[in-house]
Amino acid sequence: MAEIRILPPDVAERIAAGEVIDSPAAVVKELVENALDAGASEIRVEIQGGGLHLIRVADDGHGIPAEQIELALQRHATSKLRDVADLERITTFGFRGEALASIAAVAEVSIISAVEGQPGARCVYRVGKPVEKIAAARTRGTTVSVTDLFAALPARLKFLRSHKAEVAAISATMRRFTLASPDTRFALTINGRLHFRHEGGGLVEALSAAYGPGAAEALMPLEPVEVEGARISGVISGRAATRSSRAAIAIFVNRRPVVSRPLLDALEEGYRHFLPGGRHPLAALFIDLPPEDVDVNVHPAKLDVRLRYERAICTALTSAVRTAFGRHPAPASPLQRLTLDGTQPRLRGLAPRVAEERSGWRVDTATWESSTPLHASDTLPALRLLGQVNGALIVAESADALLLIDQHRAHERVIYEQLTATRAPQALIEPALVDLSVVEQARLAERLAALEELGLICEEFGARRILVRAVPVAPSTPLPADAIAEILRIAATEQDNWRERLLATIACRAAIRKGRALTPAEARDLVEKLSRTRSPASCPHGSPIVLQIGHALLARQFDW
Ligand code: ADP
Ligand code: MG
């Protein structure tokens, strides 16, 4: 049997380092955090060889006194925390005094630093060698150079991603810092070429730097909300700009970038009916709260945090997103719709106006709101119905706009919301038989009770057949066989969100179609019902229902 021994210090050190420093991006993160903690107004990062050859972070922060640089490299050496009580209210990124020591355990580290008005010094650390220390001239600030990262750890090197992937991770890290500290100047140079720069010009500039030029245009502000002493603010995308992953969602708790499942879920819950399945929003969210209400000491890299009032904050976040959608229903969609058809030349004036409105929030949210003649989240404005065009659109006017309402989508929304509230099975006059694959049949067989709860009553009818007796809606015209088959196939899919997709499809297939003439009474009934829905702006698939042409736009178009 092997003997139990205390590990030699260098082995213990490397094991501990592995927790904090698992990639070049982790080094960049720790060094940039130190620079921000030092109050830097400019941070320059230089990378070579995917970060394995060199990572250099230079800042103009308060610096480290020459005689303390050696100490900074010791484990548990920190200037940010004095006693246990301080742990309860952490306002800096760092506090464990571990980062520099961990980096020094897996790379060569050189630190040059100077405090205002004092001579500077340079310390070089190599594992197993005495620290080299010499006087060095520099202005106030600190430069940390990390070379040959993981060179002594072939195992770690083996598991690293490609240089390209590491650079992408570093770049993403930097962009997040830019969003969190938009007034700080950042530059990232990769293999001698400037890769990314932010001039410290505030959040809008940081958004463009982080998500590409134009992204800021597609974002709308969240009305700041306060809950249990926490303030939630930030910007989120409308439905025009979406991504296929959650990578463009940045969440900051007291300016610290965090990855929090509950907060991400709460954000996306707010989008539920506004984005098509599989798409994710862009967002920069800031949650600022008293330091004693957040525990940042739960994750080695401090990526996850625990919030004292997490549930309340999540609920408030979800409703803040819904409110933002209500207040600015799809600012980009009317423009998109109009440019799709042949009317573009005459309506060209719409583009600058919309752009103007959308950029208004940069200066002042109130201006943006008052210049946006779009309807509110829960009600349509009072309307006078004028008629129907194209067999598809209800034409109406409000006090300050002309409105076109897509009859099919409006009806879809109405039915969808009815379905999510109550689901009374409506017996089909003639039960429908649907042929399915063996797999589909097997999955459906397990879900018969769940389907019945949704108002869809089915029974097995042989090995690969299902008999549908009732659906949860009285359709405007009897559902054709292919609609019932489509509904059942969705009920038999694997995806977690099959229930929502099922209800959305039922709503779509049961809604009145394009081409159906409406009597004035039918149109009025539909618009009235639409105005009572939770989100009259978009159908369950996220497409816009209402297009508004404001009087201001008309005046401009006709030179009134
Ligand atoms: P922590 O940030 O948790 O305190 P680190 O190992 O990252 O631990 O840093 C140790 C100490 O070194 C810090 O507390 C700080 O006093 C000093 N330090 C590190 N980097 C800088 C920097 N860029 N500017 C000024 N001081 C720094
Ligand atoms: Mg630190």
PDB file of N, CA and C in Angstrom, residues 217-218 239-240 329-358 374 544 546-550 553 557:
ATOM      1  N   GLU A 217     -27.195  49.646 -32.684  1.00  0.00           N
ATOM      2  CA  GLU A 217     -28.447  50.098 -33.285  1.00  0.00           C
ATOM      3  C   GLU A 217     -29.595  49.141 -33.037  1.00  0.00           C
ATOM      4  N   ALA A 218     -29.255  47.866 -32.957  1.00  0.00           N
ATOM      5  CA  ALA A 218     -30.295  46.852 -32.822  1.00  0.00           C
ATOM      6  C   ALA A 218     -30.669  46.619 -31.362  1.00  0.00           C
ATOM      7  N   ARG A 239     -35.978  41.750 -31.861  1.00  0.00           N
ATOM      8  CA  ARG A 239     -35.956  40.463 -32.538  1.00  0.00           C
ATOM      9  C   ARG A 239     -35.168  40.495 -33.842  1.00  0.00           C
ATOM     10  N   ALA A 240     -34.698  41.688 -34.237  1.00  0.00           N
ATOM     11  CA  ALA A 240     -33.992  41.765 -35.514  1.00  0.00           C
ATOM     12  C   ALA A 240     -32.588  41.157 -35.431  1.00  0.00           C
ATOM     13  N   PRO A 329     -41.986  47.826 -29.421  1.00  0.00           N
ATOM     14  CA  PRO A 329     -42.258  46.577 -30.110  1.00  0.00           C
ATOM     15  C   PRO A 329     -41.542  46.547 -31.450  1.00  0.00           C
ATOM     16  N   ALA A 330     -40.587  45.730 -31.531  1.00  0.00           N
ATOM     17  CA  ALA A 330     -39.886  45.454 -32.780  1.00  0.00           C
ATOM     18  C   ALA A 330     -39.528  46.692 -33.564  1.00  0.00           C
ATOM     19  N   PRO A 331     -38.654  47.531 -33.040  1.00  0.00           N
ATOM     20  CA  PRO A 331     -38.349  48.759 -33.765  1.00  0.00           C
ATOM     21  C   PRO A 331     -37.865  48.494 -35.182  1.00  0.00           C
ATOM     22  N   ALA A 332     -37.222  47.346 -35.386  1.00  0.00           N
ATOM     23  CA  ALA A 332     -36.667  47.119 -36.715  1.00  0.00           C
ATOM     24  C   ALA A 332     -37.666  46.492 -37.676  1.00  0.00           C
ATOM     25  N   SER A 333     -38.686  45.842 -37.141  1.00  0.00           N
ATOM     26  CA  SER A 333     -39.526  45.069 -38.048  1.00  0.00           C
ATOM     27  C   SER A 333     -40.319  45.889 -39.069  1.00  0.00           C
ATOM     28  N   PRO A 334     -40.915  47.016 -38.673  1.00  0.00           N
ATOM     29  CA  PRO A 334     -41.683  47.730 -39.697  1.00  0.00           C
ATOM     30  C   PRO A 334     -40.787  48.094 -40.871  1.00  0.00           C
ATOM     31  N   LEU A 335     -39.585  48.476 -40.557  1.00  0.00           N
ATOM     32  CA  LEU A 335     -38.652  48.853 -41.615  1.00  0.00           C
ATOM     33  C   LEU A 335     -38.382  47.654 -42.519  1.00  0.00           C
ATOM     34  N   GLN A 336     -38.112  46.528 -41.879  1.00  0.00           N
ATOM     35  CA  GLN A 336     -37.818  45.334 -42.661  1.00  0.00           C
ATOM     36  C   GLN A 336     -38.976  44.983 -43.578  1.00  0.00           C
ATOM     37  N   ARG A 337     -40.166  45.019 -43.001  1.00  0.00           N
ATOM     38  CA  ARG A 337     -41.332  44.647 -43.797  1.00  0.00           C
ATOM     39  C   ARG A 337     -41.458  45.557 -44.999  1.00  0.00           C
ATOM     40  N   LEU A 338     -41.312  46.836 -44.765  1.00  0.00           N
ATOM     41  CA  LEU A 338     -41.534  47.775 -45.844  1.00  0.00           C
ATOM     42  C   LEU A 338     -40.496  47.638 -46.948  1.00  0.00           C
ATOM     43  N   THR A 339     -39.265  47.349 -46.561  1.00  0.00           N
ATOM     44  CA  THR A 339     -38.249  47.277 -47.599  1.00  0.00           C
ATOM     45  C   THR A 339     -38.342  45.978 -48.373  1.00  0.00           C
ATOM     46  N   LEU A 340     -39.165  45.062 -47.875  1.00  0.00           N
ATOM     47  CA  LEU A 340     -39.294  43.812 -48.599  1.00  0.00           C
ATOM     48  C   LEU A 340     -40.188  43.937 -49.827  1.00  0.00           C
ATOM     49  N   ASP A 341     -41.146  44.849 -49.776  1.00  0.00           N
ATOM     50  CA  ASP A 341     -42.045  44.932 -50.930  1.00  0.00           C
ATOM     51  C   ASP A 341     -41.629  46.083 -51.846  1.00  0.00           C
ATOM     52  N   GLY A 342     -42.415  46.305 -52.868  1.00  0.00           N
ATOM     53  CA  GLY A 342     -42.008  47.257 -53.894  1.00  0.00           C
ATOM     54  C   GLY A 342     -42.134  48.718 -53.484  1.00  0.00           C
ATOM     55  N   THR A 343     -42.570  48.984 -52.266  1.00  0.00           N
ATOM     56  CA  THR A 343     -42.829  50.373 -51.907  1.00  0.00           C
ATOM     57  C   THR A 343     -41.594  51.088 -51.379  1.00  0.00           C
ATOM     58  N   GLN A 344     -40.471  50.419 -51.418  1.00  0.00           N
ATOM     59  CA  GLN A 344     -39.286  50.982 -50.794  1.00  0.00           C
ATOM     60  C   GLN A 344     -38.926  52.413 -51.235  1.00  0.00           C
ATOM     61  N   PRO A 345     -38.891  52.691 -52.569  1.00  0.00           N
ATOM     62  CA  PRO A 345     -38.435  54.024 -52.957  1.00  0.00           C
ATOM     63  C   PRO A 345     -39.259  55.142 -52.326  1.00  0.00           C
ATOM     64  N   ARG A 346     -40.567  54.969 -52.317  1.00  0.00           N
ATOM     65  CA  ARG A 346     -41.400  56.040 -51.789  1.00  0.00           C
ATOM     66  C   ARG A 346     -41.272  56.167 -50.273  1.00  0.00           C
ATOM     67  N   LEU A 347     -40.930  55.062 -49.643  1.00  0.00           N
ATOM     68  CA  LEU A 347     -40.887  55.080 -48.183  1.00  0.00           C
ATOM     69  C   LEU A 347     -39.466  55.221 -47.655  1.00  0.00           C
ATOM     70  N   ARG A 348     -38.585  55.649 -48.532  1.00  0.00           N
ATOM     71  CA  ARG A 348     -37.191  55.726 -48.118  1.00  0.00           C
ATOM     72  C   ARG A 348     -37.007  56.545 -46.843  1.00  0.00           C
ATOM     73  N   GLY A 349     -37.830  57.556 -46.695  1.00  0.00           N
ATOM     74  CA  GLY A 349     -37.713  58.427 -45.531  1.00  0.00           C
ATOM     75  C   GLY A 349     -37.833  57.701 -44.218  1.00  0.00           C
ATOM     76  N   LEU A 350     -38.387  56.494 -44.251  1.00  0.00           N
ATOM     77  CA  LEU A 350     -38.558  55.761 -43.012  1.00  0.00           C
ATOM     78  C   LEU A 350     -37.224  55.391 -42.382  1.00  0.00           C
ATOM     79  N   ALA A 351     -36.263  55.092 -43.239  1.00  0.00           N
ATOM     80  CA  ALA A 351     -34.992  54.601 -42.701  1.00  0.00           C
ATOM     81  C   ALA A 351     -34.323  55.593 -41.741  1.00  0.00           C
ATOM     82  N   PRO A 352     -34.088  56.831 -42.177  1.00  0.00           N
ATOM     83  CA  PRO A 352     -33.440  57.750 -41.240  1.00  0.00           C
ATOM     84  C   PRO A 352     -34.281  57.972 -39.990  1.00  0.00           C
ATOM     85  N   ARG A 353     -35.601  57.984 -40.176  1.00  0.00           N
ATOM     86  CA  ARG A 353     -36.429  58.256 -39.011  1.00  0.00           C
ATOM     87  C   ARG A 353     -36.283  57.140 -37.973  1.00  0.00           C
ATOM     88  N   VAL A 354     -36.350  55.908 -38.458  1.00  0.00           N
ATOM     89  CA  VAL A 354     -36.224  54.803 -37.525  1.00  0.00           C
ATOM     90  C   VAL A 354     -34.845  54.807 -36.884  1.00  0.00           C
ATOM     91  N   ALA A 355     -33.828  55.053 -37.705  1.00  0.00           N
ATOM     92  CA  ALA A 355     -32.468  55.064 -37.166  1.00  0.00           C
ATOM     93  C   ALA A 355     -32.350  56.143 -36.093  1.00  0.00           C
ATOM     94  N   GLU A 356     -32.954  57.291 -36.394  1.00  0.00           N
ATOM     95  CA  GLU A 356     -32.904  58.412 -35.467  1.00  0.00           C
ATOM     96  C   GLU A 356     -33.569  58.011 -34.147  1.00  0.00           C
ATOM     97  N   GLU A 357     -34.733  57.382 -34.283  1.00  0.00           N
ATOM     98  CA  GLU A 357     -35.448  57.000 -33.077  1.00  0.00           C
ATOM     99  C   GLU A 357     -34.645  56.009 -32.271  1.00  0.00           C
ATOM    100  N   ARG A 358     -34.035  55.094 -33.009  1.00  0.00           N
ATOM    101  CA  ARG A 358     -33.329  54.051 -32.270  1.00  0.00           C
ATOM    102  C   ARG A 358     -32.074  54.578 -31.605  1.00  0.00           C
ATOM    103  N   LEU A 374     -45.283  53.932 -31.362  1.00  0.00           N
ATOM    104  CA  LEU A 374     -45.748  52.550 -31.384  1.00  0.00           C
ATOM    105  C   LEU A 374     -46.564  52.239 -30.148  1.00  0.00           C
ATOM    106  N   PRO A 544     -43.800  40.024 -36.613  1.00  0.00           N
ATOM    107  CA  PRO A 544     -44.634  41.169 -36.243  1.00  0.00           C
ATOM    108  C   PRO A 544     -46.068  41.028 -36.744  1.00  0.00           C
ATOM    109  N   VAL A 546     -48.337  43.877 -36.244  1.00  0.00           N
ATOM    110  CA  VAL A 546     -48.833  45.218 -36.554  1.00  0.00           C
ATOM    111  C   VAL A 546     -47.729  46.066 -37.166  1.00  0.00           C
ATOM    112  N   LEU A 547     -48.064  46.738 -38.244  1.00  0.00           N
ATOM    113  CA  LEU A 547     -47.138  47.696 -38.841  1.00  0.00           C
ATOM    114  C   LEU A 547     -47.756  49.073 -38.677  1.00  0.00           C
ATOM    115  N   GLN A 548     -46.980  50.005 -38.122  1.00  0.00           N
ATOM    116  CA  GLN A 548     -47.523  51.346 -37.921  1.00  0.00           C
ATOM    117  C   GLN A 548     -46.794  52.344 -38.795  1.00  0.00           C
ATOM    118  N   ILE A 549     -47.545  53.214 -39.395  1.00  0.00           N
ATOM    119  CA  ILE A 549     -46.921  54.296 -40.157  1.00  0.00           C
ATOM    120  C   ILE A 549     -47.371  55.585 -39.478  1.00  0.00           C
ATOM    121  N   GLY A 550     -46.460  56.190 -38.767  1.00  0.00           N
ATOM    122  CA  GLY A 550     -46.798  57.363 -37.961  1.00  0.00           C
ATOM    123  C   GLY A 550     -47.136  58.563 -38.821  1.00  0.00           C
ATOM    124  N   LEU A 553     -44.186  60.388 -40.134  1.00  0.00           N
ATOM    125  CA  LEU A 553     -43.582  59.825 -41.341  1.00  0.00           C
ATOM    126  C   LEU A 553     -44.368  60.272 -42.573  1.00  0.00           C
ATOM    127  N   GLN A 557     -43.061  62.223 -45.805  1.00  0.00           N
ATOM    128  CA  GLN A 557     -43.137  61.664 -47.151  1.00  0.00           C
ATOM    129  C   GLN A 557     -43.843  62.593 -48.123  1.00  0.00           C
TER     130      GLN A 557
END
